[in-house]
Coordinates of C-alpha atoms in Angstrom, one line a residue:
X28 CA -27.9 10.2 -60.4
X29 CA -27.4 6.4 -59.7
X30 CA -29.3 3.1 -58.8
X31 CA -30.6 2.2 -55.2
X32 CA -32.0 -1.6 -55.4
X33 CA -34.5 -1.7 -52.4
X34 CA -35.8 -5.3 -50.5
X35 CA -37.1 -7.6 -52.2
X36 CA -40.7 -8.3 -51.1
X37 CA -41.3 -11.6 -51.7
X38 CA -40.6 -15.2 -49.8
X39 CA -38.2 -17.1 -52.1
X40 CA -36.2 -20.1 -51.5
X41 CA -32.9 -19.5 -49.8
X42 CA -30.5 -20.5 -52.6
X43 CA -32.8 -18.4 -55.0
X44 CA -31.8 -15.4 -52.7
X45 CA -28.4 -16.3 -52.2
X46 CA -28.0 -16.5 -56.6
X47 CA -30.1 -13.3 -56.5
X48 CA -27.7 -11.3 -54.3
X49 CA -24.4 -12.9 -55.7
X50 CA -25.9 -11.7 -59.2
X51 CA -26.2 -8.1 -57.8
X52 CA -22.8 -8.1 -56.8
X53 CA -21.5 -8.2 -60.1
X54 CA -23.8 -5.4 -61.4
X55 CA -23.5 -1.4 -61.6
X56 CA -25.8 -0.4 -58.9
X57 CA -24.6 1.6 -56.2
X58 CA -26.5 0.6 -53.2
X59 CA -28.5 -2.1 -52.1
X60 CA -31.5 -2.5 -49.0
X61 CA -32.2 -5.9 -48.1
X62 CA -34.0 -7.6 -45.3
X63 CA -37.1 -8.6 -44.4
X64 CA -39.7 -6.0 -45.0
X65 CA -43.3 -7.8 -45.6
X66 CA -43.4 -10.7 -42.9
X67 CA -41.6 -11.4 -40.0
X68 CA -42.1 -15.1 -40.0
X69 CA -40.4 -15.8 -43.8
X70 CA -37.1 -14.2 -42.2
X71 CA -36.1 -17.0 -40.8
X72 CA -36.4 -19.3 -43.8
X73 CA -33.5 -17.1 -45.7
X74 CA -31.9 -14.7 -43.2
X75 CA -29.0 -17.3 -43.1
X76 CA -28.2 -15.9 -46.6
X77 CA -28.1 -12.3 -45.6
X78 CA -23.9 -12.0 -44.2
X79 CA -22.8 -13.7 -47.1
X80 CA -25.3 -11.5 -49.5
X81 CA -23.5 -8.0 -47.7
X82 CA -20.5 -9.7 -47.6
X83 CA -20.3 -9.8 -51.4
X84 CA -22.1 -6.7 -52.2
X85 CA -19.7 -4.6 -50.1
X86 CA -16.9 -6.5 -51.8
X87 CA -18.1 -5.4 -55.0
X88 CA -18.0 -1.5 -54.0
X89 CA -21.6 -1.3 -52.8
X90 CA -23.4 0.4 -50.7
X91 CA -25.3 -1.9 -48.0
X92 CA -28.3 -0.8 -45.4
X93 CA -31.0 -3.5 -43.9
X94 CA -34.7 -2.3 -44.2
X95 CA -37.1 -2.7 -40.6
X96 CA -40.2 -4.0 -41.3
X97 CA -43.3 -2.7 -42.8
X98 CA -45.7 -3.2 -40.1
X99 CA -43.7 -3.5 -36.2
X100 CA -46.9 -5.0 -34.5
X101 CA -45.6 -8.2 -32.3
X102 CA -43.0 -8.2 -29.5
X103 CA -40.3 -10.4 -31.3
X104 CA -40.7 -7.8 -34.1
X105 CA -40.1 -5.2 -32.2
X106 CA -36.6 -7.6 -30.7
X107 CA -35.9 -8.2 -34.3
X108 CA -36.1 -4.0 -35.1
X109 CA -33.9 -3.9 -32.1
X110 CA -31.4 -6.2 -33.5
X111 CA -31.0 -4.3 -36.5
X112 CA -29.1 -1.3 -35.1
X113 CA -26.8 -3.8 -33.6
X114 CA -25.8 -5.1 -37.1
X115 CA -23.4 -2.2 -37.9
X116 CA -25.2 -1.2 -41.3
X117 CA -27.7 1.8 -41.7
X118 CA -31.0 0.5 -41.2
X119 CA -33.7 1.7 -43.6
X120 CA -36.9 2.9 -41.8
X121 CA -39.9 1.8 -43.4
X122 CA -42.4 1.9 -40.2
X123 CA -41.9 5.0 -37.9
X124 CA -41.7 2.9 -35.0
X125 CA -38.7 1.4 -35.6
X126 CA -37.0 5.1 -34.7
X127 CA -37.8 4.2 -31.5
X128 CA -34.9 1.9 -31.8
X129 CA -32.4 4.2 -33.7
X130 CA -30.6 6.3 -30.9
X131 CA -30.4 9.9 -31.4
X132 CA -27.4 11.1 -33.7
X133 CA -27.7 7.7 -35.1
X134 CA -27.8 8.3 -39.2
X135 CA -30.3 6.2 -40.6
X136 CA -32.7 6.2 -44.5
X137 CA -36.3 6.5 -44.9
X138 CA -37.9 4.1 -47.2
X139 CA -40.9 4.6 -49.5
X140 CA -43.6 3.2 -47.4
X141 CA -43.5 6.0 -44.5
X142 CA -45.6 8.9 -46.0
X143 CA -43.2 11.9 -46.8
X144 CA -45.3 14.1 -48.3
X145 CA -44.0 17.7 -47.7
X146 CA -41.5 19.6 -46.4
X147 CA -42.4 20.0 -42.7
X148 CA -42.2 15.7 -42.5
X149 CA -38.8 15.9 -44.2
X150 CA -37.6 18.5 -42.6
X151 CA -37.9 16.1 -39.1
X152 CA -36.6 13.6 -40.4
X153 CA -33.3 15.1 -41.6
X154 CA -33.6 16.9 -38.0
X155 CA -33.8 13.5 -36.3
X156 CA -31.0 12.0 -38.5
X157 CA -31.9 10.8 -41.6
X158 CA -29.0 11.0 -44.5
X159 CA -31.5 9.0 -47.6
X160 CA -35.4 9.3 -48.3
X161 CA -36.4 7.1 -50.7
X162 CA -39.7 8.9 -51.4
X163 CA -43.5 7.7 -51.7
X164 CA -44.6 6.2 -55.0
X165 CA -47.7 8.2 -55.5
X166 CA -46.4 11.2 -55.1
X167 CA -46.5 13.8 -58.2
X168 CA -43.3 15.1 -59.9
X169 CA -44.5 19.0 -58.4
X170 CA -44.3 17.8 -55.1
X171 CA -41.1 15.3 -55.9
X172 CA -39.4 18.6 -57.0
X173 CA -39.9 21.0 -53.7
X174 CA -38.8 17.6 -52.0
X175 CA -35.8 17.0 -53.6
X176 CA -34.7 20.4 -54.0
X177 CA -35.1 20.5 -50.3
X178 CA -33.0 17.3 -49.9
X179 CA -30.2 18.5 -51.9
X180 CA -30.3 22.3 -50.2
X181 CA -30.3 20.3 -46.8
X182 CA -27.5 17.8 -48.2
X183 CA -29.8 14.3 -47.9
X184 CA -30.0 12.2 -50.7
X185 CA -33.6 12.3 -52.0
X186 CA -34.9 9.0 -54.2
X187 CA -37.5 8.4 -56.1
X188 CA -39.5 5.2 -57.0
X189 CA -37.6 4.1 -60.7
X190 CA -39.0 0.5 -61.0
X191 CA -41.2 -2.1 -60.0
X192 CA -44.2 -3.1 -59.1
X193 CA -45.2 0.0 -56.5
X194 CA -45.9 -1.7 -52.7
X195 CA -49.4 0.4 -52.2
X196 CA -50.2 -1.5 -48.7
X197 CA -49.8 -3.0 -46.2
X198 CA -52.1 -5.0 -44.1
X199 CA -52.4 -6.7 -40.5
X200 CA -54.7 -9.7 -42.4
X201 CA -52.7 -12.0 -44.8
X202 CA -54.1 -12.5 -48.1
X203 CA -52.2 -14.9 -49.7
X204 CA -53.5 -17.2 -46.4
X205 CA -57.4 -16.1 -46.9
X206 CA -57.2 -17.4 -50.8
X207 CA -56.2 -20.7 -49.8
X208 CA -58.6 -20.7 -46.4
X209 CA -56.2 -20.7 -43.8
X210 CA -55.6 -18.7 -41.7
X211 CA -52.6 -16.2 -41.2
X212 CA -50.7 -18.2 -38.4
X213 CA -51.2 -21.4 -40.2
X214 CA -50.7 -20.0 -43.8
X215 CA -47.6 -22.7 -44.8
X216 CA -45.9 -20.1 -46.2
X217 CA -48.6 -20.1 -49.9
X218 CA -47.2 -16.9 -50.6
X219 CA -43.8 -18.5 -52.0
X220 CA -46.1 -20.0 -54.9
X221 CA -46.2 -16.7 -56.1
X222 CA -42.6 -15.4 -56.9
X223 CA -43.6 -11.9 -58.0
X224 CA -47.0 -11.7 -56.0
X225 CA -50.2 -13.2 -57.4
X226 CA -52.5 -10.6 -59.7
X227 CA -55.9 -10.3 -58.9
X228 CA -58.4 -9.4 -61.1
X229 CA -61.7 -6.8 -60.6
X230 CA -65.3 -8.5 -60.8
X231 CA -65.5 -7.8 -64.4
X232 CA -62.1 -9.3 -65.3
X233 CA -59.8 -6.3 -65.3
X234 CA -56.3 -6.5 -64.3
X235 CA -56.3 -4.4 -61.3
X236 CA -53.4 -5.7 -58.3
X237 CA -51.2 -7.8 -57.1
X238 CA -51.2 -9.4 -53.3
X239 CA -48.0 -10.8 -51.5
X240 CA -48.8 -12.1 -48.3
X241 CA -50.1 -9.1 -45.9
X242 CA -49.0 -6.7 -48.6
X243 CA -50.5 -5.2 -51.7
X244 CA -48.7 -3.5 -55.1
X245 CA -49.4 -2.5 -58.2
X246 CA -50.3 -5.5 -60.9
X247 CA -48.4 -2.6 -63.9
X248 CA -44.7 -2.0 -63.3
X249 CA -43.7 1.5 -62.5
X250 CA -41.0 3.1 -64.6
X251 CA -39.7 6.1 -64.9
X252 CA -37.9 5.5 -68.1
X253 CA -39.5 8.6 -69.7
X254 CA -38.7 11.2 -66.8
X255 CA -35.3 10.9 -66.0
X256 CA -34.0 14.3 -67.4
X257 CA -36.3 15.8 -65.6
X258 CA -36.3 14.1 -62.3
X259 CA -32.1 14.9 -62.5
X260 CA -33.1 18.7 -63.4
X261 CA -35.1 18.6 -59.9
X262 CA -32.1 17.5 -58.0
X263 CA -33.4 13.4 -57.1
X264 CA -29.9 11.9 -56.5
X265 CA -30.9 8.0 -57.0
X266 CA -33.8 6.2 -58.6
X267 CA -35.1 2.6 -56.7
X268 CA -35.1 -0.4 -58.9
X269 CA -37.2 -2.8 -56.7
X270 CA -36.5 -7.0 -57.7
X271 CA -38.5 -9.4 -59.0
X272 CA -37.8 -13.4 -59.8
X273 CA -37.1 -13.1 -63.6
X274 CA -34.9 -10.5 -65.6
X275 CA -33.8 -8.4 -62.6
X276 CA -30.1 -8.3 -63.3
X277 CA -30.8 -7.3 -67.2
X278 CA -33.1 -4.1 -65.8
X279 CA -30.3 -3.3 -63.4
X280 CA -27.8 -3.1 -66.9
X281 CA -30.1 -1.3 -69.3
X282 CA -31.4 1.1 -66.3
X283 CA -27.4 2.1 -65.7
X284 CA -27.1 2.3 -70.0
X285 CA -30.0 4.5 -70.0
X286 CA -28.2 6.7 -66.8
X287 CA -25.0 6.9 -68.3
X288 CA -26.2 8.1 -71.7
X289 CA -25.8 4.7 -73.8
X290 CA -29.4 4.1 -74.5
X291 CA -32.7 6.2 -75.4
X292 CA -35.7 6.4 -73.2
X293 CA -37.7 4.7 -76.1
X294 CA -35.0 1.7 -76.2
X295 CA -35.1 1.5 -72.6
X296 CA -38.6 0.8 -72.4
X297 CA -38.3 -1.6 -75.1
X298 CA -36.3 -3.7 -72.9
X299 CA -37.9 -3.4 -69.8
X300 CA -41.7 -3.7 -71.1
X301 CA -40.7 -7.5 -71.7
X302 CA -39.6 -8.1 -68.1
X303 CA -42.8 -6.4 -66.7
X304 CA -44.3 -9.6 -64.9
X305 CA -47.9 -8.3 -66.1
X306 CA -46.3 -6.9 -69.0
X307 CA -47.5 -3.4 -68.5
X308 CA -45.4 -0.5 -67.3
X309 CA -46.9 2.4 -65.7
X310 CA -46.2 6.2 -64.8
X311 CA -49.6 7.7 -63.7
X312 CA -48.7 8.5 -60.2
X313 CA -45.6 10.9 -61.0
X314 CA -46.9 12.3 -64.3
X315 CA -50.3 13.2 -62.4
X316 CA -53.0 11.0 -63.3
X317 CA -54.6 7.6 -63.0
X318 CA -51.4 5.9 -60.7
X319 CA -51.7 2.5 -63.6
X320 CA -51.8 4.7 -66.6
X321 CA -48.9 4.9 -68.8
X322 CA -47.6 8.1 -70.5
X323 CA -45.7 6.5 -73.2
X324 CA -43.5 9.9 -72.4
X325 CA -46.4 12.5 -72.8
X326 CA -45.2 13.4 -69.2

């Protein structure tokens, strides 16, 4: 088992992405997804960043795919989806649609926002070419097992969700733009006040979510710091670390301690609860229950 670091879904400044990325580099992980997966219209701000950023990461030993976006709904999205395959990196599927720019034969992954849920959606996409599921969030460890034994049997790589705040939606209505009344193609670009997405509260004051532009997560950080014997024992080859604006490089080194034997589950948590923007982790969804509940390794 190793570390897949997926996109990061939020709009930062382009030197804040290039420092990000040339951290990375100099880290354990194995692979690395980037690209613009939330909003087509931040890309261009920082996609000036993104040869030097796979230029050093593949210099460093490391894997290297760019992700489609999330939602493929406008004609120069569907030109940028395009443009991907041209690139000469596997591109990372995260909305169906953008197979119809993958050519047949062509290997690409499957990221956690398309809904692999069982074995007959799997199955097609290992028969249309995919070599690396990273899997839904929500899903149970039951079903994560038949999925990743079925990965392994068919020789795919099968991920799961290891940490960060879990991307539960996404939307055609921006609400980052409707908070500060504006609307979505006037938005200036708000959502790059909030580094790590901005929490939002229920009517009675309860933590509840976050919101990044037209997307929404999780206001807890996911972890599976308390399952990973288990989730090896079921044949998942790589767990997704996903980044945020503070810390990110310290949860890629204790994640890889923790992997290669060096530290506990119980230490391992006690250094990631800190970097928790929220400063909750959760593990509802794969232990069964409530998805923002925390097993503090009952599961």
């Amino acid at each position: 088992m190793d570390l897949t670091v997926g996109p990061n879904f939020f709009f930062w400044p382009s030197d804040t992405v290039r420092e990000f990325y040339g951290r990375l580099s100099r880290t354990t992980v194995a692979r690395v997804v980037l690209g613009e997966l939330v909003c087509s219209k931040r890309l261009p701000f920082w996609q000036e960043e993104i040869p030097t950023a796979v230029e050093a990461l593949i210099a460093a030993g490391k894997e290297v795919a760019v992700t489609s976006l999330a939602l493929i709904t406008l004609k120069r999205e569907r030109n940028l989806t395009a443009d991907l395959i041209d690139i000469g990196l596997p591109v990372e599927v995260n909305d169906l649609s953008a197979l119809a720019h993958v050519p047949l034969g062509t290997p690409f992954w499957v990221g956690p926002l398309v809904n692999v849920y069982n074995e007959g959606t799997l199955n097609w996409l290992i028969r249309r070419g995919a070599t690396r599921i990273c899997l839904p969030p929500e899903l149970p460890l039951a079903s994560v097992a038949v999925l990743a034994k079925m990965g392994r049997d068919e020789g795919v790589a099968v991920e799961v969700w290891g940490h960060g705040r879990l991307p539960l939606a996404i939307s055609g209505r921006c609400y980052h733009a409707r908070l500060h009344d504006r609307a979505k193609d006037s938005c200036q670009f708000v959502c790059g006040d909030d580094p790590d997405g901005r929490e939002v509260e229920t009517l009675d004051g309860q933590p509840f979510l976050a919101v990044n532009g037209v997307q929404t997560l999780s206001q807890s950080t996911a972890s599976v710091a308390h399952q990973v014997q288990v989730l090896r024992e079921v044949g998942v080859a790589a767990l997704r670390l996903s980044p945020q604006s503070k810390g990110f490089t310290t949860i890629c080194d204790v994640w890889s301690q923790h992997l290669a034997g060096r530290l506990t589950a119980p230490e391992l948590v006690a250094k990631l609860r800190p970097t928790a923007p929220a400063g909750r982790l959760s593990d509802g969804f794969l232990a069964g229950t409530v998805g923002a509940a925390w097993s503090g390794g009952r599961a």
